[in-house]
Coordinates of C-alpha atoms in Angstrom, one line a residue:
M3 CA 94.0 118.1 117.3
L4 CA 93.7 116.4 113.9
S5 CA 90.5 117.3 112.1
V6 CA 89.1 114.8 109.7
D7 CA 86.7 116.0 107.1
V8 CA 84.1 113.2 107.3
A9 CA 80.4 112.9 107.7
H10 CA 78.6 109.6 108.5
G11 CA 75.1 108.2 108.9
V12 CA 72.6 105.6 107.8
D13 CA 71.2 105.8 104.3
A14 CA 69.2 103.2 102.4
G15 CA 69.9 100.7 105.2
M16 CA 73.7 101.2 104.9
F17 CA 76.1 102.9 107.3
V18 CA 77.9 105.4 105.0
R19 CA 81.1 107.3 105.6
D20 CA 81.5 110.5 103.4
Y21 CA 85.0 111.8 103.3
H22 CA 85.7 115.3 101.9
P23 CA 82.0 115.8 101.0
S24 CA 82.7 119.2 99.5
A25 CA 85.5 118.1 97.2
R26 CA 84.9 118.8 93.5
G27 CA 86.7 115.9 91.8
T28 CA 84.9 112.8 90.6
P29 CA 83.3 111.1 93.6
L30 CA 84.9 107.8 94.4
V31 CA 82.5 105.2 95.9
Y32 CA 84.0 102.1 97.5
L33 CA 82.6 98.6 97.8
H34 CA 84.3 96.3 100.2
G35 CA 84.6 92.5 100.1
L36 CA 82.5 89.8 101.5
A37 CA 82.7 89.6 105.3
G38 CA 84.5 92.9 105.3
H39 CA 83.6 96.6 106.0
G40 CA 84.2 100.1 104.7
L41 CA 86.8 101.2 107.2
V42 CA 89.4 99.1 105.3
F43 CA 89.5 102.0 102.8
E44 CA 90.0 104.8 105.3
A45 CA 93.7 105.3 104.7
V46 CA 93.1 105.7 101.0
A47 CA 90.1 108.0 101.4
L48 CA 92.1 110.3 103.6
H49 CA 95.2 110.2 101.5
A50 CA 96.6 113.6 100.4
R51 CA 97.0 112.6 96.8
L52 CA 93.3 112.0 96.6
A53 CA 92.1 115.1 98.5
S54 CA 90.4 116.6 95.5
H55 CA 87.9 113.7 95.4
R56 CA 84.9 113.0 97.6
H57 CA 85.1 109.5 99.0
V58 CA 81.9 107.7 99.9
V59 CA 82.4 104.4 101.7
P60 CA 79.3 102.3 102.8
D61 CA 79.2 99.2 104.8
L62 CA 77.2 96.8 102.6
P63 CA 73.9 95.4 104.0
G64 CA 74.6 92.8 106.6
H65 CA 78.2 94.0 107.1
G66 CA 79.9 96.2 109.7
R67 CA 77.6 98.8 111.1
S68 CA 74.8 98.3 108.5
V69 CA 71.6 96.5 109.4
P70 CA 71.0 93.0 107.9
A71 CA 68.7 92.9 104.9
P72 CA 65.2 91.3 105.5
R73 CA 66.4 88.6 103.1
P74 CA 69.5 88.3 100.9
A75 CA 68.9 89.8 97.4
P76 CA 70.7 88.3 94.4
L77 CA 73.8 90.2 93.4
T78 CA 72.2 91.7 90.3
A79 CA 69.2 92.9 92.3
F80 CA 71.4 94.5 94.9
A81 CA 73.5 96.1 92.1
D82 CA 70.2 97.7 90.8
H83 CA 69.3 98.8 94.3
F84 CA 72.8 100.4 94.8
A85 CA 72.5 102.1 91.4
R86 CA 69.2 103.7 92.4
W87 CA 70.9 104.9 95.6
L88 CA 73.8 106.3 93.5
G89 CA 71.4 108.1 91.2
G90 CA 69.6 109.7 94.2
R91 CA 72.7 110.7 96.1
F92 CA 75.0 112.1 93.4
G93 CA 74.3 114.6 90.7
E94 CA 77.1 113.2 88.5
R95 CA 78.8 110.0 87.5
V96 CA 81.0 108.3 90.0
A97 CA 84.0 106.0 89.9
L98 CA 83.5 102.7 91.6
V99 CA 86.3 101.1 93.6
G100 CA 85.5 97.5 94.6
H101 CA 87.5 94.8 96.4
G102 CA 86.8 91.1 95.9
L103 CA 83.0 90.8 95.9
G104 CA 82.9 94.6 95.6
G105 CA 84.8 94.5 92.3
T106 CA 82.1 92.1 90.9
L107 CA 79.3 94.4 92.2
A108 CA 81.0 97.4 90.6
M109 CA 81.2 95.6 87.3
F110 CA 77.5 94.7 87.5
I111 CA 76.5 98.3 88.3
A112 CA 78.6 99.6 85.3
E113 CA 77.1 96.9 83.0
R114 CA 73.5 97.6 84.0
H115 CA 73.6 101.3 84.7
P116 CA 76.5 102.8 82.7
G117 CA 75.1 106.3 82.8
L118 CA 75.8 106.5 86.5
V119 CA 79.5 105.3 86.3
R120 CA 82.6 107.1 85.1
A121 CA 85.1 104.3 85.7
V122 CA 85.6 101.0 87.6
V123 CA 88.6 99.9 89.7
D124 CA 88.4 96.2 90.4
V125 CA 90.8 95.1 93.2
D126 CA 91.4 91.4 93.2
G127 CA 87.8 90.6 92.2
P128 CA 87.7 86.8 91.4
K129 CA 87.9 85.9 87.7
C130 CA 88.0 82.1 87.9
I131 CA 87.5 79.4 90.5
D132 CA 91.2 79.4 91.4
D133 CA 90.5 82.8 93.2
C134 CA 87.8 81.3 95.5
A135 CA 89.9 79.3 97.9
C136 CA 88.1 81.0 100.9
L137 CA 84.6 81.2 99.4
R138 CA 84.3 77.7 97.8
P139 CA 84.2 75.8 101.1
A140 CA 81.6 78.2 102.4
A141 CA 79.5 77.7 99.3
E142 CA 79.5 74.0 99.9
L143 CA 78.3 74.3 103.5
T144 CA 74.6 74.4 104.5
L145 CA 73.3 77.6 105.9
T146 CA 73.0 75.9 109.3
D147 CA 76.7 75.0 109.3
L148 CA 77.7 78.4 108.2
G149 CA 75.7 80.1 111.0
G150 CA 77.7 78.0 113.5
P151 CA 81.4 77.2 113.3
G152 CA 81.5 77.5 109.6
I153 CA 81.3 81.3 109.5
S154 CA 84.1 81.6 112.1
A155 CA 86.3 79.3 110.0
L156 CA 85.5 81.4 106.9
R157 CA 86.3 84.7 108.6
D158 CA 89.6 83.2 109.9
A159 CA 90.5 82.2 106.4
V160 CA 89.7 85.7 105.1
R161 CA 91.8 87.2 107.9
R162 CA 94.8 85.0 107.0
A163 CA 94.5 85.9 103.4
S164 CA 94.4 89.6 104.2
R165 CA 97.6 89.6 106.2
G166 CA 98.0 93.4 105.9
A167 CA 94.9 94.1 108.0
T168 CA 95.3 95.7 111.4
T169 CA 93.5 94.2 114.4
A170 CA 90.7 96.7 114.1
E171 CA 90.3 95.9 110.5
E172 CA 90.3 92.1 110.7
P173 CA 87.1 90.7 109.0
S174 CA 86.9 88.1 111.8
R175 CA 86.1 90.9 114.2
V176 CA 83.4 92.5 112.1
P177 CA 79.7 91.4 112.1
C178 CA 78.5 89.8 109.0
D179 CA 75.0 88.3 108.3
A180 CA 75.6 84.5 107.8
R181 CA 72.6 84.3 105.4
L182 CA 74.0 87.0 103.2
L183 CA 77.5 85.6 103.3
H184 CA 76.2 82.2 102.3
A185 CA 74.0 83.5 99.4
W186 CA 76.5 85.9 97.9
G187 CA 79.4 83.5 98.4
R188 CA 77.6 80.9 96.4
E189 CA 76.8 83.4 93.6
I190 CA 80.4 84.5 93.5
V191 CA 81.7 80.9 93.3
A192 CA 79.2 80.1 90.5
L193 CA 80.2 83.2 88.5
A194 CA 83.9 82.3 88.9
E195 CA 83.2 78.7 87.7
E196 CA 81.3 80.0 84.7
G197 CA 84.5 81.8 83.6
S198 CA 83.4 85.0 81.8
L199 CA 84.2 87.6 84.4
A200 CA 87.4 88.8 82.8
W201 CA 85.8 89.4 79.5
R202 CA 82.8 91.1 81.0
L203 CA 85.1 93.5 82.8
A204 CA 86.9 94.2 79.4
R205 CA 83.5 94.8 77.6
L206 CA 82.4 97.6 80.0
S207 CA 81.5 100.8 78.2
V208 CA 83.5 102.7 80.9
P209 CA 87.2 102.6 81.6
A210 CA 88.3 99.7 83.9
L211 CA 91.4 99.0 85.8
F212 CA 92.3 95.8 87.7
V213 CA 94.6 96.1 90.7
T214 CA 96.2 93.1 92.3
G215 CA 98.7 92.1 94.9
S216 CA 101.5 89.7 93.8
R217 CA 101.3 87.5 97.0
G218 CA 98.3 85.3 97.3
G219 CA 96.0 87.6 95.3
T220 CA 94.7 86.9 91.9
S221 CA 95.6 83.5 90.4
S222 CA 97.9 83.1 87.4
R223 CA 95.0 81.7 85.4
S224 CA 92.9 84.8 86.0
L225 CA 95.8 87.1 85.2
S226 CA 96.1 85.2 81.9
R227 CA 92.4 85.7 81.2
L228 CA 92.7 89.4 82.0
A229 CA 95.6 89.7 79.6
E230 CA 93.7 87.9 76.8
A231 CA 90.8 90.2 77.4
R232 CA 93.1 93.2 77.3
V233 CA 92.1 94.6 80.7
V234 CA 94.6 97.1 82.1
V235 CA 96.3 95.5 85.2
A236 CA 98.3 97.3 87.9
E237 CA 100.2 94.8 90.0
M238 CA 101.5 95.9 93.4
P239 CA 104.6 93.8 94.2
S240 CA 105.0 92.1 97.5
T241 CA 101.5 92.8 98.6
G242 CA 98.7 90.3 99.4
P243 CA 95.0 90.3 98.4
S244 CA 94.3 93.6 100.2
P245 CA 97.0 95.9 98.7
F246 CA 95.2 99.1 99.7
L247 CA 95.7 98.0 103.3
E248 CA 99.3 97.0 103.1
R249 CA 100.5 99.9 101.0
P250 CA 97.9 102.7 100.9
H251 CA 100.4 105.3 99.6
E252 CA 101.1 103.2 96.5
F253 CA 97.5 102.3 96.0
A254 CA 96.5 106.0 96.3
A255 CA 99.1 106.8 93.7
I256 CA 97.7 104.2 91.3
L257 CA 94.2 105.4 91.9
G258 CA 95.1 109.0 91.5
D259 CA 96.9 108.5 88.2
F260 CA 94.0 106.5 86.9
M261 CA 91.5 109.2 87.8
R262 CA 93.6 111.9 86.3
F263 CA 93.8 110.0 83.0
Q264 CA 90.0 109.7 83.0
S265 CA 89.5 113.5 83.5

């Protein structure tokens, strides 16, 4: 029987999976995208190339197996809450790996609490409004509409965009609090319209890597902004906006090389 070295439980209102909890390498903490869940990272967390690292994968509040928050907190407030959780759970700095919304949250945490973060890996986090094809319609809906047919339509759009997802991993099959999706979706769209996210990622005081698929992922305008800001970009050819799902072996190699370089 295959034995998987993983512990799980609820901590600070989040359902948390802890892979290789005794590993001594820099802990990797994963932040999934909006309307997603932590299990999308499991193939990477269990990959042999990364076995020297502890992998901690929460379901964000209102997502997956986590309970809904009493009320949606702004992204910066949640980043501060998550940083307090990091400080209490780990006795060392961690590397943050964030997808989409999670990439933006990882950047906020590193901006505001650099003493807790060793490095940031941003996977297709939006950098301009061109990257918000799924989120922008949701941001324009009322919360009432989003709680009805609107949230189903949004989840379907996310599922189509993440064509590498398996049936068990499809965001449309995962619970997501409509209030949180609406609030955070509107914030992400506003940040993307403001246009400074690429330069904010570049100005972090910790090393940052941007990973993107070449098929339907980050827009050409965002890639140009990242190049102008001199952010290191790793492109995974022939993958979509969830490259860690479509090609976990290649993603694990990129992540492993980046972490060895930071050691």
